[in-house]
One Martini backbone bead per residue (centre of mass of N, CA, C, O) as a GRO file, in nm:
protein
  103
    1MET     BB    1  -0.259  -6.972   0.921
    2ALA     BB    2  -0.349  -7.124   0.666
    3LEU     BB    3  -0.119  -7.332   0.664
    4HIS     BB    4  -0.186  -7.457   0.934
    5GLU     BB    5  -0.471  -7.553   0.849
    6LYS     BB    6  -0.376  -7.733   0.619
    7GLY     BB    7  -0.211  -7.916   0.802
    8ARG     BB    8  -0.448  -8.015   0.978
    9ALA     BB    9  -0.606  -8.145   0.750
   10ALA     BB   10  -0.382  -8.348   0.674
   11LEU     BB   11  -0.363  -8.480   0.953
   12LYS     BB   12  -0.655  -8.595   0.957
   13ARG     BB   13  -0.570  -8.773   0.691
   14GLU     BB   14  -0.273  -8.878   0.745
   15ASP     BB   15  -0.085  -8.653   0.586
   16TYR     BB   16   0.218  -8.592   0.705
   17SER     BB   17   0.383  -8.472   0.475
   18LEU     BB   18   0.193  -8.237   0.404
   19ALA     BB   19   0.175  -8.118   0.682
   20LEU     BB   20   0.476  -8.052   0.713
   21VAL     BB   21   0.501  -7.860   0.478
   22ASN     BB   22   0.295  -7.656   0.585
   23TYR     BB   23   0.429  -7.604   0.858
   24LEU     BB   24   0.707  -7.504   0.753
   25GLU     BB   25   0.587  -7.268   0.598
   26ALA     BB   26   0.452  -7.133   0.840
   27ASP     BB   27   0.713  -7.089   0.997
   28GLU     BB   28   0.833  -6.886   0.802
   29LYS     BB   29   0.606  -6.676   0.838
   30PHE     BB   30   0.617  -6.641   1.148
   31SER     BB   31   0.925  -6.545   1.157
   32THR     BB   32   0.830  -6.248   1.036
   33CYS     BB   33   0.713  -6.173   1.287
   34THR     BB   34   0.667  -6.011   1.556
   35SER     BB   35   0.745  -6.071   1.881
   36GLU     BB   36   0.498  -5.933   2.010
   37LEU     BB   37   0.284  -6.098   1.866
   38LEU     BB   38   0.388  -6.388   1.957
   39LYS     BB   39   0.329  -6.332   2.270
   40CYS     BB   40  -0.005  -6.320   2.232
   41VAL     BB   41   0.008  -6.604   2.094
   42ASP     BB   42  -0.032  -6.973   2.043
   43ASN     BB   43   0.022  -7.062   1.745
   44TYR     BB   44   0.332  -7.109   1.746
   45ALA     BB   45   0.334  -7.330   1.955
   46LEU     BB   46   0.146  -7.526   1.800
   47LEU     BB   47   0.326  -7.555   1.554
   48HIS     BB   48   0.563  -7.692   1.695
   49LEU     BB   49   0.398  -7.933   1.792
   50ASP     BB   50   0.305  -8.032   1.510
   51ILE     BB   51   0.585  -8.088   1.396
   52ALA     BB   52   0.673  -8.297   1.604
   53TRP     BB   53   0.440  -8.492   1.544
   54CYS     BB   54   0.515  -8.552   1.251
   55TYR     BB   55   0.785  -8.677   1.305
   56LEU     BB   56   0.669  -8.912   1.465
   57CYS     BB   57   0.465  -9.025   1.251
   58LEU     BB   58   0.714  -9.062   1.037
   59GLY     BB   59   0.980  -9.162   1.181
   60ASN     BB   60   1.191  -8.908   1.204
   61VAL     BB   61   1.492  -8.945   1.344
   62SER     BB   62   1.667  -8.705   1.218
   63GLN     BB   63   1.454  -8.487   1.375
   64ILE     BB   64   1.493  -8.490   1.685
   65PRO     BB   65   1.644  -8.223   1.740
   66ASP     BB   66   1.416  -8.043   1.625
   67ALA     BB   67   1.189  -8.145   1.805
   68GLU     BB   68   1.317  -8.059   2.071
   69LYS     BB   69   1.336  -7.759   2.004
   70ARG     BB   70   1.028  -7.720   1.952
   71LEU     BB   71   0.928  -7.805   2.234
   72LYS     BB   72   1.077  -7.582   2.385
   73GLU     BB   73   0.949  -7.349   2.225
   74CYS     BB   74   0.662  -7.413   2.301
   75GLU     BB   75   0.691  -7.366   2.601
   76ASN     BB   76   0.788  -7.073   2.581
   77LYS     BB   77   0.536  -6.964   2.429
   78PHE     BB   78   0.332  -7.036   2.648
   79HIS     BB   79   0.459  -6.856   2.864
   80GLN     BB   80   0.424  -6.594   2.703
   81SER     BB   81   0.112  -6.612   2.662
   82TYR     BB   82   0.024  -6.708   2.983
   83GLY     BB   83   0.239  -6.768   3.169
   84THR     BB   84   0.384  -6.954   3.406
   85ASN     BB   85   0.093  -6.929   3.595
   86MET     BB   86  -0.143  -6.809   3.409
   87GLU     BB   87  -0.168  -6.490   3.454
   88ARG     BB   88  -0.256  -6.386   3.176
   89LEU     BB   89  -0.518  -6.545   3.164
   90LEU     BB   90  -0.644  -6.421   3.414
   91ASP     BB   91  -0.650  -6.130   3.308
   92ILE     BB   92  -0.837  -6.200   3.064
   93LYS     BB   93  -1.060  -6.427   3.194
   94GLY     BB   94  -1.048  -6.493   3.528
   95SER     BB   95  -0.972  -6.797   3.435
   96THR     BB   96  -0.829  -7.153   3.422
   97GLU     BB   97  -1.008  -7.405   3.407
   98ASN     BB   98  -1.009  -7.493   3.099
   99HIS     BB   99  -0.686  -7.494   3.068
  100LEU     BB  100  -0.599  -7.699   3.297
  101THR     BB  101  -0.705  -7.963   3.158
  102MET     BB  102  -0.451  -7.989   2.963
  103GLU     BB  103  -0.243  -8.082   3.192
   0.00000   0.00000   0.00000
């Protein structure tokens, strides 16, 4: 997660190349985690989203297939983390009000 945070810091500075390097390295580390752990957190979903965003900001047309794959994976990970209808979030927090504003 430290690499993901380094990537976010680089993204805020609009250093998309450095952000992407950090994100891709974070992706390698996340991929070694157990799938049960990754189902419980949304960090991996956000990482996929951030990588796709970097591709867009860099105008990296050759990575469109990877960006598409990552966006689909992001959606799948959000469904795993929160449930298809946010039911897991409801179980944990009792309300989805703050999270629904993101949609």
